Amino acid sequence: MRARGENFPVASRLLPNGYRRHLLAVYGFARLVDDIGDEPGHDDPLRLLDAVEADLLRLYAGRAPLLKAVRDLEPTVTACSIPLAPFRQLVEANRRDQSVTRYKTFADLLDYCDLSANPVGHIVLHVFGMASPGRLPLSDRICTALQLLEHCQDVGEDYARGRIYLPEQDLARFRCTESDLAGPATPDRVREVVALQTERAERLLREGDLLVASVTGLARLAIAGYVAGGLATVTALRQAGFDVLGQAVRPRGTPLLTAWLRILARRGCGGGRP
């Protein structure tokens, strides 16, 4: 399935039910913390995020969690020996969202992605029993790229929430002001900034694509799907002329499937451990 708003299959129906349940449990937790951090109606997001972290600590201490999304993680954490750290990083990313609403440089944004996106890749590698020191940096490239592409797609939505994930240095380089992000149409100068982020994301995807060659079996199928979703999003953004304010830019099923099959075919049946 491709869950709400995602560019890639979160838990493909081609995977056995056991893996799908694990991936959906991880996705459910990530959605919980994202919704607390992003959605209106939460009077005290920091208090709620503290409650989520406390529940994670209950889980890892062997006590029964109180929140459904954390309870649902219990079989996955146990079966896949997933460490606590990446889950806490996802909570911390949403804490940061409550106080940090602008990023001066691309390096600053990469630091945020290290909390908000990269832990998910580490968790997924643990689910498939493929986590290793050589694979984690490749996974980080893929996850950061997917996060950057989501920022490109959601420029208007993020601005409405009071946040800008396009680096201030890049906005200044193309003479953009914050008011350029508020309208129903995308000025050319904003399109230039989005194009730059898209190019950076594509480069990271190409670098991280080596991860597909390093794994085998079902892990390879799943990770190829994530890379394919990112590449299909790059294509969709380019085909839309980077007009992210005037329309919702999302990858369509056929380009995603084509990219997925191409990646699998290119990598053949081999695989090795970095």
CSV table of C-alpha atoms in Angstrom, one decimal:
chain,number,residue,atom,x,y,z
A,1,MET,CA,0.0,0.0,0.0
A,2,ARG,CA,1.0,3.6,-0.5
A,3,ALA,CA,-0.2,5.3,2.7
A,4,ARG,CA,-1.6,8.8,3.0
A,5,GLY,CA,0.5,11.4,1.3
A,6,GLU,CA,3.5,9.1,0.8
A,7,ASN,CA,5.5,9.0,-2.5
A,8,PHE,CA,6.4,5.3,-2.1
A,9,PRO,CA,4.9,2.0,-1.1
A,10,VAL,CA,5.0,1.9,2.7
A,11,ALA,CA,4.3,-1.8,2.9
A,12,SER,CA,3.9,-3.4,-0.5
A,13,ARG,CA,1.3,-6.1,-0.8
A,14,LEU,CA,4.0,-8.1,-2.5
A,15,LEU,CA,5.6,-8.6,0.9
A,16,PRO,CA,4.5,-11.4,3.3
A,17,ASN,CA,2.0,-10.4,6.0
A,18,GLY,CA,4.6,-10.5,8.8
A,19,TYR,CA,6.8,-7.9,7.2
A,20,ARG,CA,3.8,-5.8,6.2
A,21,ARG,CA,2.6,-5.8,9.8
A,22,HIS,CA,6.0,-4.7,11.0
A,23,LEU,CA,6.3,-1.9,8.5
A,24,LEU,CA,2.7,-0.7,9.1
A,25,ALA,CA,3.4,-0.6,12.9
A,26,VAL,CA,6.4,1.6,12.2
A,27,TYR,CA,4.5,3.8,9.9
A,28,GLY,CA,1.7,4.1,12.5
A,29,PHE,CA,4.1,5.3,15.1
A,30,ALA,CA,5.7,7.8,12.7
A,31,ARG,CA,2.3,9.1,11.7
A,32,LEU,CA,1.3,9.5,15.4
A,33,VAL,CA,4.3,11.7,16.2
A,34,ASP,CA,4.0,13.7,12.9
A,35,ASP,CA,0.3,14.4,13.5
A,36,ILE,CA,1.1,15.6,17.1
A,37,GLY,CA,3.7,17.9,15.7
A,38,ASP,CA,1.8,19.1,12.6
A,39,GLU,CA,-1.9,18.9,12.9
A,40,PRO,CA,-4.0,21.7,14.5
A,41,GLY,CA,-6.0,21.1,17.6
A,42,HIS,CA,-3.2,19.9,19.9
A,43,ASP,CA,-3.0,22.5,22.7
A,44,ASP,CA,0.3,21.3,24.0
A,45,PRO,CA,2.3,19.3,21.4
A,46,LEU,CA,5.4,19.1,23.5
A,47,ARG,CA,3.5,17.6,26.4
A,48,LEU,CA,2.0,15.0,24.1
A,49,LEU,CA,5.4,14.2,22.6
A,50,ASP,CA,6.8,13.8,26.1
A,51,ALA,CA,4.0,11.3,26.7
A,52,VAL,CA,4.9,9.3,23.6
A,53,GLU,CA,8.6,9.2,24.6
A,54,ALA,CA,7.6,8.0,28.1
A,55,ASP,CA,5.5,5.3,26.5
A,56,LEU,CA,8.5,4.2,24.4
A,57,LEU,CA,10.5,3.9,27.6
A,58,ARG,CA,7.8,1.8,29.1
A,59,LEU,CA,8.0,-0.5,26.1
A,60,TYR,CA,11.7,-0.9,26.2
A,61,ALA,CA,11.6,-1.4,30.0
A,62,GLY,CA,9.3,-4.4,29.5
A,63,ARG,CA,6.2,-2.6,30.8
A,64,ALA,CA,2.8,-2.3,28.9
A,65,PRO,CA,2.6,0.9,26.8
A,66,LEU,CA,-0.5,3.1,27.2
A,67,LEU,CA,-0.8,4.3,23.6
A,68,LYS,CA,-2.1,2.1,20.8
A,69,ALA,CA,0.6,3.1,18.3
A,70,VAL,CA,3.3,2.2,20.8
A,71,ARG,CA,1.6,-1.1,21.8
A,72,ASP,CA,1.4,-2.0,18.2
A,73,LEU,CA,5.2,-1.6,18.0
A,74,GLU,CA,5.8,-4.2,20.7
A,75,PRO,CA,5.8,-7.3,18.4
A,76,THR,CA,8.0,-5.5,15.9
A,77,VAL,CA,10.6,-4.2,18.4
A,78,THR,CA,10.8,-7.7,19.9
A,79,ALA,CA,10.9,-9.8,16.8
A,80,CYS,CA,13.3,-7.4,14.9
A,81,SER,CA,15.6,-6.3,17.8
A,82,ILE,CA,15.1,-2.7,16.9
A,83,PRO,CA,17.0,-0.3,19.2
A,84,LEU,CA,15.2,2.6,21.0
A,85,ALA,CA,17.4,5.4,19.5
A,86,PRO,CA,15.7,5.8,16.1
A,87,PHE,CA,12.2,6.0,17.6
A,88,ARG,CA,13.4,8.7,20.1
A,89,GLN,CA,14.9,10.6,17.2
A,90,LEU,CA,11.6,10.8,15.4
A,91,VAL,CA,10.0,12.2,18.6
A,92,GLU,CA,12.9,14.7,18.9
A,93,ALA,CA,12.4,15.9,15.2
A,94,ASN,CA,8.8,16.8,16.0
A,95,ARG,CA,9.9,18.6,19.2
A,96,ARG,CA,12.3,20.6,17.0
A,97,ASP,CA,9.3,21.5,14.7
A,98,GLN,CA,7.7,23.3,17.6
A,99,SER,CA,10.5,25.8,17.9
A,100,VAL,CA,12.5,25.8,14.6
A,101,THR,CA,10.5,27.0,11.7
A,102,ARG,CA,13.3,28.2,9.3
A,103,TYR,CA,16.6,26.7,8.1
A,104,LYS,CA,19.4,29.0,7.1
A,105,THR,CA,21.5,26.6,5.1
A,106,PHE,CA,21.2,23.3,3.3
A,107,ALA,CA,23.5,21.8,5.9
A,108,ASP,CA,21.1,22.9,8.6
A,109,LEU,CA,18.3,21.1,6.8
A,110,LEU,CA,20.4,18.0,6.4
A,111,ASP,CA,20.8,18.0,10.2
A,112,TYR,CA,17.1,18.1,10.6
A,113,CYS,CA,16.6,15.2,8.2
A,114,ASP,CA,19.0,13.2,10.3
A,115,LEU,CA,16.3,13.3,13.0
A,116,SER,CA,13.1,13.4,10.9
A,117,ALA,CA,13.8,10.9,8.1
A,118,ASN,CA,17.0,8.9,8.5
A,119,PRO,CA,15.9,6.9,11.6
A,120,VAL,CA,13.0,5.4,9.6
A,121,GLY,CA,15.5,3.8,7.2
A,122,HIS,CA,17.5,2.4,10.1
A,123,ILE,CA,14.3,0.9,11.5
A,124,VAL,CA,13.4,-0.6,8.1
A,125,LEU,CA,16.8,-2.2,7.8
A,126,HIS,CA,16.3,-3.8,11.2
A,127,VAL,CA,12.9,-5.1,10.2
A,128,PHE,CA,14.6,-7.0,7.3
A,129,GLY,CA,17.6,-8.1,9.4
A,130,MET,CA,19.9,-6.0,7.1
A,131,ALA,CA,21.1,-3.3,9.4
A,132,SER,CA,24.9,-2.9,9.2
A,133,PRO,CA,27.4,-0.1,9.5
A,134,GLY,CA,28.0,0.0,5.8
A,135,ARG,CA,24.3,0.1,4.9
A,136,LEU,CA,23.1,2.8,7.3
A,137,PRO,CA,24.8,5.8,5.5
A,138,LEU,CA,23.3,4.6,2.1
A,139,SER,CA,19.9,4.4,3.8
A,140,ASP,CA,20.4,7.9,5.1
A,141,ARG,CA,20.9,9.2,1.6
A,142,ILE,CA,17.7,7.7,0.4
A,143,CYS,CA,15.6,8.8,3.4
A,144,THR,CA,17.0,12.4,3.3
A,145,ALA,CA,16.2,12.5,-0.4
A,146,LEU,CA,12.6,11.4,0.2
A,147,GLN,CA,12.3,14.1,2.9
A,148,LEU,CA,13.6,16.8,0.7
A,149,LEU,CA,11.2,15.8,-2.1
A,150,GLU,CA,8.3,15.9,0.4
A,151,HIS,CA,9.4,19.4,1.4
A,152,CYS,CA,9.3,20.5,-2.2
A,153,GLN,CA,5.8,19.1,-2.7
A,154,ASP,CA,4.5,20.7,0.5
A,155,VAL,CA,5.9,24.2,0.2
A,156,GLY,CA,2.5,25.9,0.4
A,157,GLU,CA,1.1,23.5,3.1
A,158,ASP,CA,4.2,24.0,5.3
A,159,TYR,CA,4.1,27.8,4.9
A,160,ALA,CA,0.5,27.8,6.0
A,161,ARG,CA,1.7,26.0,9.2
A,162,GLY,CA,4.3,28.7,9.7
A,163,ARG,CA,7.3,26.6,8.5
A,164,ILE,CA,9.7,26.9,5.6
A,165,TYR,CA,11.9,24.0,4.8
A,166,LEU,CA,13.5,25.7,1.7
A,167,PRO,CA,16.9,26.9,3.0
A,168,GLU,CA,17.1,30.7,3.5
A,169,GLN,CA,20.4,30.9,1.6
A,170,ASP,CA,18.8,29.4,-1.5
A,171,LEU,CA,15.7,31.6,-1.2
A,172,ALA,CA,18.1,34.6,-1.1
A,173,ARG,CA,20.2,33.4,-4.0
A,174,PHE,CA,17.1,33.4,-6.2
A,175,ARG,CA,15.7,36.6,-4.7
A,176,CYS,CA,12.7,35.0,-3.1
A,177,THR,CA,10.7,36.4,-0.2
A,178,GLU,CA,8.5,34.6,2.1
A,179,SER,CA,5.5,36.2,0.5
A,180,ASP,CA,6.3,34.4,-2.7
A,181,LEU,CA,5.4,31.2,-0.9
A,182,ALA,CA,1.9,32.4,0.1
A,183,GLY,CA,0.2,32.7,-3.3
A,184,PRO,CA,-1.9,30.3,-5.4
A,185,ALA,CA,0.8,30.3,-8.2
A,186,THR,CA,4.5,29.5,-8.1
A,187,PRO,CA,6.7,32.4,-9.2
A,188,ASP,CA,9.7,31.4,-11.4
A,189,ARG,CA,12.1,32.3,-8.7
A,190,VAL,CA,10.5,29.8,-6.3
A,191,ARG,CA,10.5,27.2,-9.0
A,192,GLU,CA,14.3,27.7,-9.3
A,193,VAL,CA,14.7,27.0,-5.6
A,194,VAL,CA,12.5,23.9,-5.8
A,195,ALA,CA,14.4,22.7,-8.8
A,196,LEU,CA,17.7,23.0,-6.9
A,197,GLN,CA,16.3,20.9,-4.0
A,198,THR,CA,15.0,18.4,-6.4
A,199,GLU,CA,18.4,18.1,-8.1
A,200,ARG,CA,20.0,17.6,-4.7
A,201,ALA,CA,17.5,14.9,-3.8
A,202,GLU,CA,18.0,13.1,-7.0
A,203,ARG,CA,21.8,13.0,-6.5
A,204,LEU,CA,21.3,11.6,-3.0
A,205,LEU,CA,18.9,8.9,-4.4
A,206,ARG,CA,21.5,7.9,-7.0
A,207,GLU,CA,24.2,7.6,-4.3
A,208,GLY,CA,21.9,5.7,-2.0
A,209,ASP,CA,20.8,3.4,-4.8
A,210,LEU,CA,23.9,1.3,-4.0
A,211,LEU,CA,21.9,0.0,-1.0
A,212,VAL,CA,19.6,-2.0,-3.3
A,213,ALA,CA,22.6,-3.9,-4.7
A,214,SER,CA,23.8,-4.7,-1.2
A,215,VAL,CA,20.6,-6.5,0.0
A,216,THR,CA,18.7,-9.6,-1.3
A,217,GLY,CA,15.3,-11.0,-1.3
A,218,LEU,CA,12.4,-9.1,0.2
A,219,ALA,CA,14.5,-6.3,1.6
A,220,ARG,CA,15.7,-5.6,-2.0
A,221,LEU,CA,12.1,-5.5,-3.2
A,222,ALA,CA,11.1,-3.0,-0.5
A,223,ILE,CA,14.1,-0.7,-0.7
A,224,ALA,CA,13.9,-0.6,-4.5
A,225,GLY,CA,10.3,0.6,-4.0
A,226,TYR,CA,11.4,3.4,-1.8
A,227,VAL,CA,14.1,4.5,-4.4
A,228,ALA,CA,11.6,4.2,-7.2
A,229,GLY,CA,9.1,6.3,-5.4
A,230,GLY,CA,11.7,9.0,-5.0
A,231,LEU,CA,12.7,8.9,-8.6
A,232,ALA,CA,9.1,9.0,-9.7
A,233,THR,CA,8.6,12.1,-7.6
A,234,VAL,CA,11.6,13.8,-9.2
A,235,THR,CA,10.0,13.1,-12.6
A,236,ALA,CA,6.6,14.4,-11.4
A,237,LEU,CA,8.1,17.6,-10.1
A,238,ARG,CA,10.0,18.2,-13.4
A,239,GLN,CA,7.0,17.5,-15.5
A,240,ALA,CA,5.0,20.0,-13.4
A,241,GLY,CA,7.6,22.6,-14.1
A,242,PHE,CA,8.2,22.7,-10.3
A,243,ASP,CA,4.8,24.4,-9.9
A,244,VAL,CA,4.2,23.2,-6.3
A,245,LEU,CA,1.9,26.0,-5.2
A,246,GLY,CA,-0.6,25.9,-8.1
A,247,GLN,CA,-1.2,22.1,-7.9
A,248,ALA,CA,-0.6,19.0,-5.9
A,249,VAL,CA,2.4,17.3,-7.5
A,250,ARG,CA,2.4,13.5,-6.8
A,251,PRO,CA,3.9,10.6,-8.6
A,252,ARG,CA,1.5,8.5,-10.6
A,253,GLY,CA,1.3,4.7,-10.4
A,254,THR,CA,2.7,3.9,-13.8
A,255,PRO,CA,6.0,5.9,-13.5
A,256,LEU,CA,6.6,4.5,-10.0
A,257,LEU,CA,6.0,0.9,-11.1
A,258,THR,CA,8.3,1.5,-14.2
A,259,ALA,CA,11.1,2.9,-12.0
A,260,TRP,CA,10.6,0.1,-9.5
A,261,LEU,CA,10.9,-2.7,-12.2
A,262,ARG,CA,13.9,-0.9,-13.8
A,263,ILE,CA,15.8,-0.8,-10.5
A,264,LEU,CA,15.1,-4.4,-9.8
A,265,ALA,CA,16.1,-5.5,-13.3
A,266,ARG,CA,19.3,-3.5,-13.3
A,267,ARG,CA,20.4,-5.0,-10.0
A,268,GLY,CA,19.8,-8.5,-11.2
A,269,CYS,CA,19.7,-11.2,-8.5
A,270,GLY,CA,23.0,-10.4,-6.8
A,271,GLY,CA,23.7,-8.7,-3.5
A,272,GLY,CA,26.5,-8.3,-1.1
A,273,ARG,CA,27.1,-7.0,2.4
A,274,PRO,CA,28.9,-3.6,2.5
